[in-house]
């Protein structure tokens, strides 16, 4: 047994499904899953139903989060076709602005480049714009951000061409950051999954795509789960929605990768704590930490705390277990038991955080 203490980890990309998708996940269950996975802060995406695209929907989303969250949280707002000016006034309360330029779940997709430009120009430069863009949309948004001279963050990079394009832009000095999701690092098209369960956006890549991510680890600022819970019945049904749950399994998978020499513990802490803090201007609390037993081996179970009830990683042997988690000096998780109560999580954007 080798117990190691890491700072409270931050997952900058999760979907909590409240309001509108409560049968898939709610804040109580999604943050129980996050804590069980060693995560002390989650930043939630705005593609709820209705979507978070104005002040009333942000108020409602933050109210639901404050009532249900067992860990700390922030909430993104969504870029719509004609809300660039109005949504920018909410930047101080939001984790960031999310722009969906690619195929996705929900109705937030933006096709019109003039709307992309309006958002890049209106959103405050010091606040994050997180973009889902692949292929030609990625090329265009990087060029646009470069010409306007503002930073962008690219969500869940999955393809070899995309990560190379981002690495090249960074070498040219363009302010583009990015994240990679565990499923694109550990699964690919050769993984044996029923077709509905394998649906995710961006799609699982080829083994070459997957290897390219590992080869460009230096260009990857953050790991983020894109925890996108859908029920097993939905995934195995006629019209399977894209997305995988991920908060419970990310840290054991990454710790396993350290044993294989793919990265080290500092690489994990940098991408799940230091860089998220820096990018999003998040508060740091010495009393928020996670203890892992890096030598404990187990097999990933099919279901855990998430209401979705499944994981694409089920059955994978891993080495590295989350034993205890504390959030702001309160024990939140202890040897398999979630002890943090619903509603104890704090909004990282409320007054008094380090950024504002
Ligand atoms: C996400 C979801 O289900 O909300 N699905 C996914 O496949 N990643 C949407 C998204 O992040 O694009
Ligand atoms: Zn997502």
Tab-separated table of C-alpha atoms and ligand atoms in Angstrom:
chain	number	residue	atom	x	y	z
A	1	UNK	CA	0.000	0.000	0.000
A	2	UNK	CA	1.330	3.410	-1.015
A	3	UNK	CA	-0.905	6.304	-0.088
A	4	UNK	CA	-0.308	9.607	-1.837
A	5	UNK	CA	-2.123	12.874	-1.258
A	6	UNK	CA	-2.937	15.090	-4.251
A	7	UNK	CA	-4.658	18.497	-4.269
A	8	UNK	CA	-8.429	18.519	-4.848
A	9	UNK	CA	-8.863	17.752	-8.542
A	10	UNK	CA	-10.869	19.875	-10.953
A	11	UNK	CA	-12.873	18.488	-13.866
A	12	UNK	CA	-13.503	21.401	-16.214
A	13	UNK	CA	-16.041	19.570	-18.426
A	14	UNK	CA	-19.062	17.674	-17.079
A	15	UNK	CA	-22.775	17.431	-17.923
A	16	UNK	CA	-25.095	17.239	-14.938
A	17	UNK	CA	-28.438	17.014	-16.834
A	18	UNK	CA	-30.386	19.231	-14.459
A	19	UNK	CA	-32.825	20.589	-15.526
A	20	UNK	CA	-34.452	18.381	-18.112
A	21	UNK	CA	-32.501	15.121	-17.995
A	22	UNK	CA	-33.007	14.078	-14.381
A	23	UNK	CA	-33.437	10.409	-15.298
A	24	UNK	CA	-29.811	10.453	-16.563
A	25	UNK	CA	-28.143	12.403	-13.738
A	26	UNK	CA	-28.827	15.030	-11.094
A	27	UNK	CA	-26.371	17.148	-9.134
A	28	UNK	CA	-26.636	14.846	-6.113
A	29	UNK	CA	-25.657	11.749	-8.070
A	30	UNK	CA	-23.228	13.345	-10.523
A	31	UNK	CA	-21.224	15.010	-7.768
A	32	UNK	CA	-21.297	11.822	-5.650
A	33	UNK	CA	-19.702	10.151	-8.663
A	34	UNK	CA	-17.190	12.994	-9.008
A	35	UNK	CA	-16.116	12.696	-5.370
A	36	UNK	CA	-15.827	8.922	-5.655
A	37	UNK	CA	-13.484	9.623	-8.562
A	38	UNK	CA	-11.318	12.008	-6.529
A	39	UNK	CA	-12.724	15.197	-8.058
A	40	UNK	CA	-13.458	18.126	-5.749
A	41	UNK	CA	-14.674	20.706	-8.295
A	42	UNK	CA	-16.722	20.282	-11.481
A	43	UNK	CA	-17.496	22.840	-14.169
A	44	UNK	CA	-20.869	22.004	-15.730
A	45	UNK	CA	-21.884	22.485	-19.354
A	46	UNK	CA	-24.946	24.493	-20.439
A	47	UNK	CA	-26.636	21.989	-22.798
A	48	UNK	CA	-29.346	21.203	-20.294
A	49	UNK	CA	-33.015	21.346	-21.222
A	50	UNK	CA	-33.739	24.201	-21.400
A	51	UNK	CA	-30.184	25.287	-22.173
A	52	UNK	CA	-28.384	27.909	-20.052
A	53	UNK	CA	-28.290	30.870	-22.429
A	54	UNK	CA	-29.550	33.835	-20.397
A	55	UNK	CA	-29.797	35.193	-16.876
A	56	UNK	CA	-32.972	33.341	-15.881
A	57	UNK	CA	-31.644	29.960	-17.001
A	58	UNK	CA	-28.272	30.629	-15.294
A	59	UNK	CA	-30.070	31.564	-12.053
A	60	UNK	CA	-32.069	28.348	-12.265
A	61	UNK	CA	-29.025	26.196	-13.052
A	62	UNK	CA	-26.954	27.685	-10.216
A	63	UNK	CA	-29.883	27.210	-7.834
A	64	UNK	CA	-30.147	23.527	-8.715
A	65	UNK	CA	-26.390	23.115	-8.393
A	66	UNK	CA	-26.250	24.862	-5.010
A	67	UNK	CA	-29.071	22.669	-3.681
A	68	UNK	CA	-27.692	19.358	-4.926
A	69	UNK	CA	-23.923	19.564	-5.282
A	70	UNK	CA	-21.733	17.544	-2.907
A	71	UNK	CA	-18.548	19.058	-4.371
A	72	UNK	CA	-17.620	22.554	-5.517
A	73	UNK	CA	-18.949	23.665	-8.860
A	74	UNK	CA	-19.092	26.274	-11.579
A	75	UNK	CA	-21.456	26.538	-14.536
A	76	UNK	CA	-20.845	27.472	-18.153
A	77	UNK	CA	-23.270	29.509	-20.227
A	78	UNK	CA	-24.024	28.642	-23.838
A	79	UNK	CA	-23.389	30.669	-26.996
A	80	UNK	CA	-26.576	31.019	-29.035
A	81	UNK	CA	-27.166	32.561	-32.477
A	82	UNK	CA	-28.090	35.992	-31.098
A	83	UNK	CA	-27.068	36.247	-27.418
A	84	UNK	CA	-23.426	37.409	-27.803
A	85	UNK	CA	-23.926	40.795	-26.143
A	86	UNK	CA	-26.366	39.736	-23.435
A	87	UNK	CA	-24.545	36.566	-22.385
A	88	UNK	CA	-21.255	38.478	-22.026
A	89	UNK	CA	-22.814	40.472	-19.187
A	90	UNK	CA	-22.990	37.193	-17.198
A	91	UNK	CA	-19.300	36.342	-17.600
A	92	UNK	CA	-18.455	37.097	-13.951
A	93	UNK	CA	-20.936	34.493	-12.729
A	94	UNK	CA	-20.093	31.807	-15.268
A	95	UNK	CA	-17.235	29.295	-15.421
A	96	UNK	CA	-16.880	30.186	-19.091
A	97	UNK	CA	-18.726	30.446	-22.404
A	98	UNK	CA	-19.339	27.210	-24.309
A	99	UNK	CA	-19.565	27.269	-28.083
A	100	UNK	CA	-20.772	24.137	-29.879
A	101	UNK	CA	-19.457	24.213	-33.441
A	102	UNK	CA	-19.713	20.462	-33.989
A	103	UNK	CA	-22.297	17.724	-33.835
A	104	UNK	CA	-23.551	17.401	-30.282
A	105	UNK	CA	-26.333	16.346	-27.918
A	106	UNK	CA	-28.886	19.133	-27.356
A	107	UNK	CA	-29.790	22.181	-29.432
A	108	UNK	CA	-26.860	24.547	-28.875
A	109	UNK	CA	-25.054	23.963	-32.177
A	110	UNK	CA	-23.911	27.199	-33.886
A	111	UNK	CA	-23.491	26.999	-37.663
A	112	UNK	CA	-23.109	30.649	-38.555
A	113	UNK	CA	-19.537	31.989	-38.550
A	114	UNK	CA	-20.735	35.552	-37.955
A	115	UNK	CA	-22.168	34.326	-34.636
A	116	UNK	CA	-18.801	32.701	-33.742
A	117	UNK	CA	-17.127	36.052	-34.392
A	118	UNK	CA	-19.688	38.010	-32.384
A	119	UNK	CA	-19.088	35.780	-29.344
A	120	UNK	CA	-15.284	35.927	-29.645
A	121	UNK	CA	-15.501	39.710	-29.727
A	122	UNK	CA	-18.078	40.187	-26.955
A	123	UNK	CA	-16.913	37.713	-24.280
A	124	UNK	CA	-14.335	39.268	-21.888
A	125	UNK	CA	-10.776	38.330	-22.829
A	126	UNK	CA	-9.863	37.198	-19.288
A	127	UNK	CA	-12.761	34.704	-19.234
A	128	UNK	CA	-12.625	31.315	-20.916
A	129	UNK	CA	-14.334	30.471	-24.198
A	130	UNK	CA	-14.521	26.678	-24.455
A	131	UNK	CA	-15.196	25.393	-27.942
A	132	UNK	CA	-16.303	22.067	-29.345
A	133	UNK	CA	-14.715	22.134	-32.787
A	134	UNK	CA	-13.245	19.394	-34.952
A	135	UNK	CA	-11.637	19.292	-38.403
A	136	UNK	CA	-12.461	22.305	-40.581
A	137	UNK	CA	-14.420	24.041	-37.796
A	138	UNK	CA	-11.323	23.784	-35.595
A	139	UNK	CA	-9.158	25.300	-38.339
A	140	UNK	CA	-11.610	28.177	-38.807
A	141	UNK	CA	-12.081	28.970	-35.119
A	142	UNK	CA	-8.321	28.999	-34.486
A	143	UNK	CA	-7.835	31.398	-37.412
A	144	UNK	CA	-10.667	33.577	-36.169
A	145	UNK	CA	-9.322	33.694	-32.605
A	146	UNK	CA	-5.854	34.458	-33.947
A	147	UNK	CA	-7.123	37.327	-36.119
A	148	UNK	CA	-9.193	38.786	-33.283
A	149	UNK	CA	-6.344	38.202	-30.859
A	150	UNK	CA	-8.179	36.413	-28.084
A	151	UNK	CA	-7.636	33.072	-26.367
A	152	UNK	CA	-9.775	29.977	-26.927
A	153	UNK	CA	-9.928	26.612	-25.232
A	154	UNK	CA	-10.644	23.528	-27.336
A	155	UNK	CA	-12.717	20.822	-25.648
A	156	UNK	CA	-12.073	17.075	-25.867
A	157	UNK	CA	-9.490	16.907	-28.652
A	158	UNK	CA	-9.714	13.451	-30.189
A	159	UNK	CA	-8.140	13.293	-33.645
A	160	UNK	CA	-4.466	13.162	-34.674
A	161	UNK	CA	-4.936	15.997	-37.201
A	162	UNK	CA	-6.711	18.130	-34.606
A	163	UNK	CA	-4.072	17.772	-31.896
A	164	UNK	CA	-1.335	18.484	-34.474
A	165	UNK	CA	-3.193	21.586	-35.638
A	166	UNK	CA	-3.438	22.808	-32.035
A	167	UNK	CA	0.219	22.031	-31.302
A	168	UNK	CA	1.233	23.951	-34.459
A	169	UNK	CA	-0.914	26.955	-33.515
A	170	UNK	CA	0.657	27.018	-30.040
A	171	UNK	CA	4.108	26.970	-31.588
A	172	UNK	CA	3.111	30.011	-33.664
A	173	UNK	CA	2.169	31.706	-30.386
A	174	UNK	CA	-1.604	31.506	-30.780
A	175	UNK	CA	-3.380	31.515	-27.395
A	176	UNK	CA	-5.103	28.167	-27.823
A	177	UNK	CA	-5.403	25.709	-24.956
A	178	UNK	CA	-7.041	22.295	-24.984
A	179	UNK	CA	-8.241	19.336	-22.987
A	180	UNK	CA	-8.308	15.585	-23.652
A	181	UNK	CA	-10.884	13.149	-22.295
A	182	UNK	CA	-10.013	9.763	-20.787
A	183	UNK	CA	-12.118	7.888	-23.348
A	184	UNK	CA	-10.052	9.324	-26.202
A	185	UNK	CA	-6.837	8.455	-24.353
A	186	UNK	CA	-7.789	4.928	-23.314
A	187	UNK	CA	-10.408	3.714	-25.840
A	188	UNK	CA	-10.500	3.678	-29.637
A	189	UNK	CA	-12.481	2.198	-32.504
A	190	UNK	CA	-10.962	-1.213	-31.858
A	191	UNK	CA	-12.419	-1.333	-28.320
A	192	UNK	CA	-15.114	-3.979	-28.062
A	193	UNK	CA	-18.272	-1.968	-27.321
A	194	UNK	CA	-21.821	-2.430	-28.652
A	195	UNK	CA	-22.449	0.291	-31.306
A	196	UNK	CA	-24.885	2.377	-29.224
A	197	UNK	CA	-22.598	2.401	-26.224
A	198	UNK	CA	-19.641	3.479	-28.378
A	199	UNK	CA	-21.480	6.632	-29.549
A	200	UNK	CA	-19.723	9.748	-28.297
A	201	UNK	CA	-18.793	13.170	-29.717
A	202	UNK	CA	-16.071	13.564	-30.765
A	203	UNK	CA	-16.197	9.951	-31.954
A	204	UNK	CA	-13.649	7.438	-30.689
A	205	UNK	CA	-10.647	7.648	-32.987
A	206	UNK	CA	-8.349	5.122	-34.563
A	207	UNK	CA	-5.463	3.714	-32.527
A	208	UNK	CA	-3.287	6.256	-34.421
A	209	UNK	CA	-5.498	9.101	-33.207
A	210	UNK	CA	-5.243	7.823	-29.660
A	211	UNK	CA	-1.454	7.486	-29.830
A	212	UNK	CA	-1.169	11.000	-31.276
A	213	UNK	CA	-2.803	12.398	-28.134
A	214	UNK	CA	-0.228	10.675	-25.936
A	215	UNK	CA	2.575	11.864	-28.225
A	216	UNK	CA	1.363	15.459	-27.866
A	217	UNK	CA	0.807	15.404	-24.117
A	218	UNK	CA	2.819	18.642	-23.861
A	219	UNK	CA	0.154	20.433	-25.916
A	220	UNK	CA	-2.678	19.183	-23.653
A	221	UNK	CA	-3.403	21.645	-20.843
A	222	UNK	CA	-6.087	19.703	-19.001
A	223	UNK	CA	-7.637	16.306	-18.657
A	224	UNK	CA	-11.431	16.580	-18.509
A	225	UNK	CA	-13.963	13.788	-18.468
A	226	UNK	CA	-16.767	15.233	-20.625
A	227	UNK	CA	-18.905	13.215	-18.171
A	228	UNK	CA	-21.982	12.865	-20.406
A	229	UNK	CA	-24.318	10.448	-18.647
A	230	UNK	CA	-27.094	8.714	-20.596
A	231	UNK	CA	-28.840	5.615	-19.286
A	232	UNK	CA	-27.880	2.144	-20.424
A	233	UNK	CA	-31.413	1.689	-21.805
A	234	UNK	CA	-30.906	4.819	-23.953
A	235	UNK	CA	-27.457	3.706	-25.093
A	236	UNK	CA	-28.773	0.254	-26.046
A	237	UNK	CA	-31.978	1.665	-27.592
A	238	UNK	CA	-32.914	2.617	-31.162
A	239	UNK	CA	-31.511	6.135	-31.202
A	240	UNK	CA	-28.519	6.050	-28.840
A	241	UNK	CA	-27.466	9.530	-27.644
A	242	UNK	CA	-23.719	10.267	-27.731
A	243	UNK	CA	-21.767	10.462	-24.500
A	244	UNK	CA	-20.038	8.499	-21.740
A	245	UNK	CA	-20.094	8.937	-17.976
A	246	UNK	CA	-16.518	9.489	-16.793
A	247	UNK	CA	-15.954	11.225	-13.471
A	248	UNK	CA	-15.613	8.041	-11.421
A	249	UNK	CA	-13.109	6.332	-13.658
A	250	UNK	CA	-10.708	9.049	-14.853
A	251	UNK	CA	-8.267	9.053	-11.935
A	252	UNK	CA	-7.865	5.251	-11.654
A	253	UNK	CA	-7.254	5.127	-15.434
A	254	UNK	CA	-4.653	7.904	-15.284
A	255	UNK	CA	-2.950	6.339	-12.258
A	256	UNK	CA	-2.800	3.048	-14.150
A	257	UNK	CA	-1.115	4.900	-17.016
A	258	UNK	CA	1.587	6.115	-14.597
A	259	UNK	CA	2.494	2.486	-13.892
A	260	UNK	CA	2.858	1.975	-17.642
A	261	UNK	CA	5.208	4.951	-17.893
A	262	UNK	CA	2.837	6.985	-20.076
A	263	UNK	CA	2.918	9.957	-17.693
A	264	UNK	CA	3.764	10.709	-14.071
A	265	UNK	CA	1.847	12.013	-11.068
A	266	UNK	CA	2.993	15.582	-11.720
A	267	UNK	CA	1.502	15.373	-15.217
A	268	UNK	CA	-1.838	14.449	-13.628
A	269	UNK	CA	-1.770	17.167	-10.967
A	270	UNK	CA	-0.750	19.774	-13.547
A	271	UNK	CA	-3.685	18.911	-15.849
A	272	UNK	CA	-6.324	18.323	-13.188
A	273	UNK	CA	-5.378	21.064	-10.747
A	274	UNK	CA	-2.657	23.599	-11.561
A	275	UNK	CA	-3.687	24.379	-15.133
A	276	UNK	CA	-7.464	24.438	-14.474
A	277	UNK	CA	-6.841	26.849	-11.557
A	278	UNK	CA	-4.752	29.084	-13.802
A	279	UNK	CA	-7.026	28.998	-16.845
A	280	UNK	CA	-10.300	29.531	-15.005
A	281	UNK	CA	-8.973	31.623	-12.111
A	282	UNK	CA	-10.314	29.193	-9.510
A	283	UNK	CA	-9.933	29.446	-5.731
A	284	UNK	CA	-7.444	27.044	-4.131
A	285	UNK	CA	-8.090	25.575	-0.689
A	286	UNK	CA	-5.389	23.616	1.149
A	287	UNK	CA	-8.165	21.675	2.850
A	288	UNK	CA	-9.314	20.165	-0.443
A	289	UNK	CA	-7.372	17.015	-1.310
A	290	UNK	CA	-7.608	13.433	-2.518
A	291	UNK	CA	-5.749	10.422	-1.135
A	292	UNK	CA	-5.022	7.599	-3.533
A	293	UNK	CA	-3.515	4.178	-2.997
A	294	UNK	CA	-1.382	3.969	-6.102
A	295	UNK	CA	-0.754	0.243	-5.612
A	296	UNK	CA	-4.361	-0.925	-5.162
A	297	UNK	CA	-5.614	-2.969	-8.123
A	298	UNK	CA	-9.247	-3.546	-9.046
A	299	UNK	CA	-11.518	-4.057	-12.011
A	300	UNK	CA	-13.740	-1.143	-13.050
A	301	UNK	CA	-17.326	-2.095	-12.155
A	302	UNK	CA	-20.216	-1.519	-14.573
A	303	UNK	CA	-21.905	1.009	-12.333
A	304	UNK	CA	-21.093	3.291	-9.443
A	305	UNK	CA	-22.551	6.521	-8.079
A	306	UNK	CA	-23.706	7.988	-11.411
A	307	UNK	CA	-27.402	7.597	-12.175
A	308	UNK	CA	-26.507	6.544	-15.730
A	309	UNK	CA	-25.639	3.102	-14.366
A	310	UNK	CA	-22.901	2.098	-16.787
A	311	UNK	CA	-19.401	2.874	-18.028
A	312	UNK	CA	-17.589	2.055	-21.263
A	313	UNK	CA	-14.568	1.109	-19.113
A	314	UNK	CA	-16.362	-1.743	-17.283
A	315	UNK	CA	-14.127	-4.749	-16.745
A	316	UNK	CA	-10.854	-2.900	-17.330
A	317	UNK	CA	-8.181	-3.760	-14.773
A	318	UNK	CA	-6.773	-0.635	-13.129
A	319	UNK	CA	-4.086	0.104	-10.526
A	320	UNK	CA	-4.717	3.209	-8.434
A	321	UNK	CA	-7.710	3.664	-6.148
A	322	UNK	CA	-9.313	6.734	-4.605
A	323	UNK	CA	-9.410	6.164	-0.830
A	324	UNK	CA	-10.341	9.488	0.775
A	325	UNK	CA	-11.416	12.916	-0.434
A	326	UNK	CA	-11.759	16.143	1.550
A	327	UNK	CA	-13.365	19.358	0.379
A	328	UNK	CA	-12.470	22.521	2.320
A	329	UNK	CA	-11.431	20.498	5.409
A	330	UNK	CA	-14.555	18.316	5.441
A	331	UNK	CA	-14.206	14.637	4.618
A	332	UNK	CA	-16.314	14.013	1.494
A	333	UNK	CA	-15.453	10.404	0.658
A	334	UNK	CA	-13.976	7.597	2.728
A	335	UNK	CA	-13.111	4.107	1.523
A	336	UNK	CA	-16.066	3.595	-0.776
A	337	UNK	CA	-18.583	5.786	1.086
A	338	UNK	CA	-19.701	9.199	-0.122
A	339	UNK	CA	-20.118	11.220	3.080
A	340	UNK	CA	-20.495	14.787	1.728
A	341	UNK	CA	-24.120	15.875	1.948
A	342	UNK	CA	-26.058	17.256	-1.004
A	343	UNK	CA	-25.903	21.056	-0.989
A	344	UNK	CA	-22.487	21.364	0.656
A	345	UNK	CA	-20.731	22.240	-2.606
A	346	UNK	CA	-19.761	25.865	-3.158
A	347	UNK	CA	-20.005	27.984	-6.307
A	348	UNK	CA	-16.416	28.772	-7.322
A	349	UNK	CA	-17.650	32.044	-8.830
A	350	UNK	CA	-19.439	33.359	-5.767
A	351	UNK	CA	-18.027	36.514	-4.209
A	352	UNK	CA	-14.754	35.946	-2.415
A	353	UNK	CA	-13.234	33.562	-4.941
A	354	UNK	CA	-9.683	34.436	-5.946
A	355	UNK	CA	-10.548	35.575	-9.457
A	356	UNK	CA	-13.060	38.344	-8.908
B	1	LIG	C1	-22.390	15.390	-24.769
B	1	LIG	C2	-23.722	15.253	-24.009
B	1	LIG	O1	-24.264	14.151	-23.990
B	1	LIG	O2	-24.173	16.236	-23.431
B	1	LIG	N1	-22.155	14.230	-25.556
B	1	LIG	C3	-20.986	13.799	-25.997
B	1	LIG	O3	-20.953	12.836	-26.761
B	1	LIG	N2	-19.864	14.357	-25.634
B	1	LIG	C4	-22.445	16.636	-25.594
B	1	LIG	C5	-21.128	17.196	-25.945
B	1	LIG	O4	-20.266	17.370	-25.080
B	1	LIG	O5	-20.940	17.554	-27.120
B	2	LIG	ZN1	-19.386	17.764	-23.286
